[in-house]
PDB file of C-alpha atoms in Angstrom:
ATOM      1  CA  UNK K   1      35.595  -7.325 -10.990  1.00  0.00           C
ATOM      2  CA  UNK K   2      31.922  -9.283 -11.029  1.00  0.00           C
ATOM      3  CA  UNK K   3      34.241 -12.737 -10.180  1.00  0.00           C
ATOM      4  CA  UNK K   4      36.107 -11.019  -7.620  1.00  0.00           C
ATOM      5  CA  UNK K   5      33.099 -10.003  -6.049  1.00  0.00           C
ATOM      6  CA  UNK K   6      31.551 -13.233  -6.290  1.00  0.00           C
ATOM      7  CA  UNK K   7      34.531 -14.947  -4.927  1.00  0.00           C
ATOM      8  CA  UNK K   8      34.413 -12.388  -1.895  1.00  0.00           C
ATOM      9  CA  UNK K   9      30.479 -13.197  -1.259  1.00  0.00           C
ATOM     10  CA  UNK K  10      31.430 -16.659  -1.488  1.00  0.00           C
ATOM     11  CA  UNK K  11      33.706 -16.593   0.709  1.00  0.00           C
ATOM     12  CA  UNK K  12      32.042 -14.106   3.340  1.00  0.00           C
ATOM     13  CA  UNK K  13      28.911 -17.074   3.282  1.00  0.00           C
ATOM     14  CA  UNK K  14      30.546 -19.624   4.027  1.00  0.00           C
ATOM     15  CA  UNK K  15      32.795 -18.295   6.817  1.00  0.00           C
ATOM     16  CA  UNK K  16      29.307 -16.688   8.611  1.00  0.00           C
ATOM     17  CA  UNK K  17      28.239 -20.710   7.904  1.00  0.00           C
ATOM     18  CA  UNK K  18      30.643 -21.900  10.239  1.00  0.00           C
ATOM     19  CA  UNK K  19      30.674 -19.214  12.905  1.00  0.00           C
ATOM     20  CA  UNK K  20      27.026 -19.034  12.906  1.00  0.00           C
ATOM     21  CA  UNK K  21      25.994 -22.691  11.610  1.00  0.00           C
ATOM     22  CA  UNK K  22      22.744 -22.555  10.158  1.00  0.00           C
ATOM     23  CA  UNK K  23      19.889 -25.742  10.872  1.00  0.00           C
ATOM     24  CA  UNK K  24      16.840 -25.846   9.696  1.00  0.00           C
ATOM     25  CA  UNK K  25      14.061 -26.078  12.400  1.00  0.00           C
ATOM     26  CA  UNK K  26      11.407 -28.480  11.191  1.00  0.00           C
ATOM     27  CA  UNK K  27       9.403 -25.866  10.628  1.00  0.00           C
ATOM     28  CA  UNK K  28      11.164 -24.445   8.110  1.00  0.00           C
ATOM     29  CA  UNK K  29      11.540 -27.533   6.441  1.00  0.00           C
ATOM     30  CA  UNK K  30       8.931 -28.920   3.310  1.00  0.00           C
ATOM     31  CA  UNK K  31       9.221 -32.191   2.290  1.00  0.00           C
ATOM     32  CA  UNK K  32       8.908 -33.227  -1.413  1.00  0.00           C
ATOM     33  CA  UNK K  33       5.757 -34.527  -1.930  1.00  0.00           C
ATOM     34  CA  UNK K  34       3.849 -31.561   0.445  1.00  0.00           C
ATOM     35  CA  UNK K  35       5.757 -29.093  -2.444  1.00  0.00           C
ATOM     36  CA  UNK K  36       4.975 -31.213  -5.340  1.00  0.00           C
ATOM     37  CA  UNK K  37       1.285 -31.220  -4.553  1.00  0.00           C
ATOM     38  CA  UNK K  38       1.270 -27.667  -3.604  1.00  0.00           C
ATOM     39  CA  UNK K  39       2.595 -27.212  -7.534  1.00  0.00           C
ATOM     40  CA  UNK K  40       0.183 -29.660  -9.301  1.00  0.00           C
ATOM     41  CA  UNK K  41      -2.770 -27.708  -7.210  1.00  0.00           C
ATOM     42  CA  UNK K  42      -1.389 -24.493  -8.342  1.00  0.00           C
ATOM     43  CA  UNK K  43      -0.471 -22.670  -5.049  1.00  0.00           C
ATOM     44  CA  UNK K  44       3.109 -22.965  -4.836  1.00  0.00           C
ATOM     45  CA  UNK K  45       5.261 -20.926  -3.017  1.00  0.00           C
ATOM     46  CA  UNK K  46       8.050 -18.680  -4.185  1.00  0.00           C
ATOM     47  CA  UNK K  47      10.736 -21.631  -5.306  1.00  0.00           C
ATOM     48  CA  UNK K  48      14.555 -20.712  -5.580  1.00  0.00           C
ATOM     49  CA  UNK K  49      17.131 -22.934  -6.971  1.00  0.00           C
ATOM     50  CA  UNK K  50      20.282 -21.933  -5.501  1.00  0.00           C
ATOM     51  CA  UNK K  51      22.865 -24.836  -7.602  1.00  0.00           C
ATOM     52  CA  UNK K  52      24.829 -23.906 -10.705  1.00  0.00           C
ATOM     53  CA  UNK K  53      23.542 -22.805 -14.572  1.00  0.00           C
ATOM     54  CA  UNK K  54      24.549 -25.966 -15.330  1.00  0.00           C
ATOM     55  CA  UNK K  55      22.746 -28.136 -12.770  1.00  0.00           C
ATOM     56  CA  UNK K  56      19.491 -25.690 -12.814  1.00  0.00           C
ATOM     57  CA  UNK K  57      18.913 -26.276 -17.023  1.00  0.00           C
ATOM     58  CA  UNK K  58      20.133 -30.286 -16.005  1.00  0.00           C
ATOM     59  CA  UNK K  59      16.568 -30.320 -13.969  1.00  0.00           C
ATOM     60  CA  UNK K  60      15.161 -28.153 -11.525  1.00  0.00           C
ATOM     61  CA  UNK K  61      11.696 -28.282 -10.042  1.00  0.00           C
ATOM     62  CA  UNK K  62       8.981 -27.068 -12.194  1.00  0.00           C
ATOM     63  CA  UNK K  63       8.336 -23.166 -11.520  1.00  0.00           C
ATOM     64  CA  UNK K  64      11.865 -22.762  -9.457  1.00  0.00           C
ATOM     65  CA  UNK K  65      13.531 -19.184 -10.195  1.00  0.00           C
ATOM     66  CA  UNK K  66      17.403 -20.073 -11.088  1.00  0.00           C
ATOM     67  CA  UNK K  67      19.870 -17.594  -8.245  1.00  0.00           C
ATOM     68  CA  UNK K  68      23.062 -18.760  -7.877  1.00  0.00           C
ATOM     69  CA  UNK K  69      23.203 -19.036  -4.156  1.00  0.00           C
ATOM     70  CA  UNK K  70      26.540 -16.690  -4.710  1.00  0.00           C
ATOM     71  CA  UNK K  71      24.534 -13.898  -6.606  1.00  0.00           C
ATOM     72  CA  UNK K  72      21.440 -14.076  -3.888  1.00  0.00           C
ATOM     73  CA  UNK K  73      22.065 -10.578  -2.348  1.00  0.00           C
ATOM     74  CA  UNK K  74      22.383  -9.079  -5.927  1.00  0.00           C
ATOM     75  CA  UNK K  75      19.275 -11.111  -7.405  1.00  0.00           C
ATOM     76  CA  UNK K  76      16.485 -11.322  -4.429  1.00  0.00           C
ATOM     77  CA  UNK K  77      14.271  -8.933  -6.371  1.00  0.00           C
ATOM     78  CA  UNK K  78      13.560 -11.696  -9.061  1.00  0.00           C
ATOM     79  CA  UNK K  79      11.109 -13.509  -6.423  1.00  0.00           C
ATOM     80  CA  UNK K  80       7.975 -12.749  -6.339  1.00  0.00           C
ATOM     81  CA  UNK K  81       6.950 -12.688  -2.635  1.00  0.00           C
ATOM     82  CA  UNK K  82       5.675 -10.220  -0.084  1.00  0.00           C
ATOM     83  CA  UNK K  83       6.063  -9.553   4.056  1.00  0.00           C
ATOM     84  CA  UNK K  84       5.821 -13.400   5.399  1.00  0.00           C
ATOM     85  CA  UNK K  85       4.932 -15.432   2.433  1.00  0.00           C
ATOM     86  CA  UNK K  86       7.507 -18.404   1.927  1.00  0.00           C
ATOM     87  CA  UNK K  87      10.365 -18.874   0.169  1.00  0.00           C
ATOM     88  CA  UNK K  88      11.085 -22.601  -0.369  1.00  0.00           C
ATOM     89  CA  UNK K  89      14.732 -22.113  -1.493  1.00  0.00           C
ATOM     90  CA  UNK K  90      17.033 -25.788  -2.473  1.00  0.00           C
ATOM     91  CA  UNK K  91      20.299 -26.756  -4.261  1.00  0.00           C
ATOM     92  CA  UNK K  92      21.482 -30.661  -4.601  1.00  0.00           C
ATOM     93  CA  UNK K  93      22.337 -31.453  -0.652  1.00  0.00           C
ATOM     94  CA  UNK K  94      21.413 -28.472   1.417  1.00  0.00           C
ATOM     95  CA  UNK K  95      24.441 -26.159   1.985  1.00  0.00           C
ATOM     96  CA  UNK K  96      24.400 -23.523  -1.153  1.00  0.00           C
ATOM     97  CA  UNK K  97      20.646 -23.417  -0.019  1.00  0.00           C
ATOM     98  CA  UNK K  98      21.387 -22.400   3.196  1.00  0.00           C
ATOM     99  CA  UNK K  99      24.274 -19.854   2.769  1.00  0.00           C
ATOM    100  CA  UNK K 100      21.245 -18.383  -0.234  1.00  0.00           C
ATOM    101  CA  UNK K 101      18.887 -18.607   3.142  1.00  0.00           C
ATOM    102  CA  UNK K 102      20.599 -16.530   5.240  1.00  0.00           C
ATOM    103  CA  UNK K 103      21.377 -13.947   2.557  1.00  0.00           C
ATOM    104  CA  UNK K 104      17.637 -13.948   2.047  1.00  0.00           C
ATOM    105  CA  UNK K 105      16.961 -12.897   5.745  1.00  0.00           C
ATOM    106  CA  UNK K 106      19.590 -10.132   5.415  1.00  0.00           C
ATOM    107  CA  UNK K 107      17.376  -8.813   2.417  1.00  0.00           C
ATOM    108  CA  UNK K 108      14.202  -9.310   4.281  1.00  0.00           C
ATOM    109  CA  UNK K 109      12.835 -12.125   3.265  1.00  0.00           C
ATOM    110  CA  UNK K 110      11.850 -13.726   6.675  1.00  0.00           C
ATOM    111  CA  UNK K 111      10.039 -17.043   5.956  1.00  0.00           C
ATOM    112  CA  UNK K 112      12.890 -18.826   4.176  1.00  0.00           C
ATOM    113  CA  UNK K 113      11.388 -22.639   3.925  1.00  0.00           C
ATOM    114  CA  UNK K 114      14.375 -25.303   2.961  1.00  0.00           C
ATOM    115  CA  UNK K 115      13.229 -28.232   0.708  1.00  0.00           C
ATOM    116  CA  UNK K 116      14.335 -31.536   3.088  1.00  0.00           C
ATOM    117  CA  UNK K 117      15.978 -33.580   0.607  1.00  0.00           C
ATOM    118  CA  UNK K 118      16.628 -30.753  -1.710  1.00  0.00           C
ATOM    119  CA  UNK K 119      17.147 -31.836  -5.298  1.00  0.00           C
ATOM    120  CA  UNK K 120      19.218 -35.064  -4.480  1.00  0.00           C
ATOM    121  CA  UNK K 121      15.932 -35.777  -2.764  1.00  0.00           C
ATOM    122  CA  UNK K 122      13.344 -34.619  -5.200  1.00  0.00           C
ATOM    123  CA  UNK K 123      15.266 -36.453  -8.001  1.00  0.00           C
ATOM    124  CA  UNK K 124      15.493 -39.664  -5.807  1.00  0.00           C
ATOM    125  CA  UNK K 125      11.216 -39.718  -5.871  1.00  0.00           C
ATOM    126  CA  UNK K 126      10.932 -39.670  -9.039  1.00  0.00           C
ATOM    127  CA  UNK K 127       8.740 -36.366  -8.866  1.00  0.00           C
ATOM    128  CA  UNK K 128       8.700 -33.971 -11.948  1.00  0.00           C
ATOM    129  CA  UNK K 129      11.785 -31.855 -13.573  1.00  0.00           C
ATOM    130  CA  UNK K 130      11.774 -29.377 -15.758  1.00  0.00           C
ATOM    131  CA  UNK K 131      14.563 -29.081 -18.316  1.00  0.00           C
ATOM    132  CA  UNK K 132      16.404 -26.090 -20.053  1.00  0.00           C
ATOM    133  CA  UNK K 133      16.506 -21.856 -18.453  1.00  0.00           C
ATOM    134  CA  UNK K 134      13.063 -21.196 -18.229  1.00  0.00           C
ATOM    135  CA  UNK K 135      11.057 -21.836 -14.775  1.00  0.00           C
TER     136      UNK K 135
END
């Protein structure tokens, strides 16, 4: 039942992706190195790693909460931000974040900030990973 769901949710994400395409404004855009030293000074945003089990315990970014981007609308009340404060939400290439992004807005989340790069960038500057399930 919980795979045919997710299969439907899937599905329903990616078809509202390409009848209303989603692009990031610049704006809602943070590039690796702004994030990186908003971590290392200790006032990060909310962080969501949208990619797969497998992927997030591969390497994720430190402090990143792990939500499937196909469980988002199920699992938004795991991050730990209120009215406009950002979400900074990623996967490897950008579109699992986005479909994750627009479920956020639907749950009222309505500062959803896309990594630029997303993990295939972070990973390409050599910043730092964390390994294994926990954030």
């Amino acid at each position: 039942m919980i795979m045919r769901l997710s299969n439907w949710l899937t599905v329903v994400s990616l078809s509202l992706m390409i009848i209303f395409p989603v692009h990031a404004s610049e704006d809602s855009e943070i590039n690796s190195a702004e994030l990186a030293e908003m971590i290392a000074a200790g006032n990060a945003p909310a962080i969501v790693d949208t990619r797969s089990t497998f992927e997030y315990e591969a390497g994720h970014i430190p402090g990143a909460i792990h939500i499937p981007f196909w469980t988002t609308l199920w699992n938004s009340d795991k991050i730990v931000a209120s009215g406009h404060d950002p979400v900074v939400v990623y996967c490897a290439h950008g579109p699992r974040a986005y479909a994750a992004g627009m479920m956020l807005g639907l749950k009222g989340f309505p500062n959803v900030v896309y990594l630029n790069g997303h993990m295939s960038g972070w990973s390409k500057a050599k910043l730092p990973e964390t390994v294994g399930s926990e954030p």
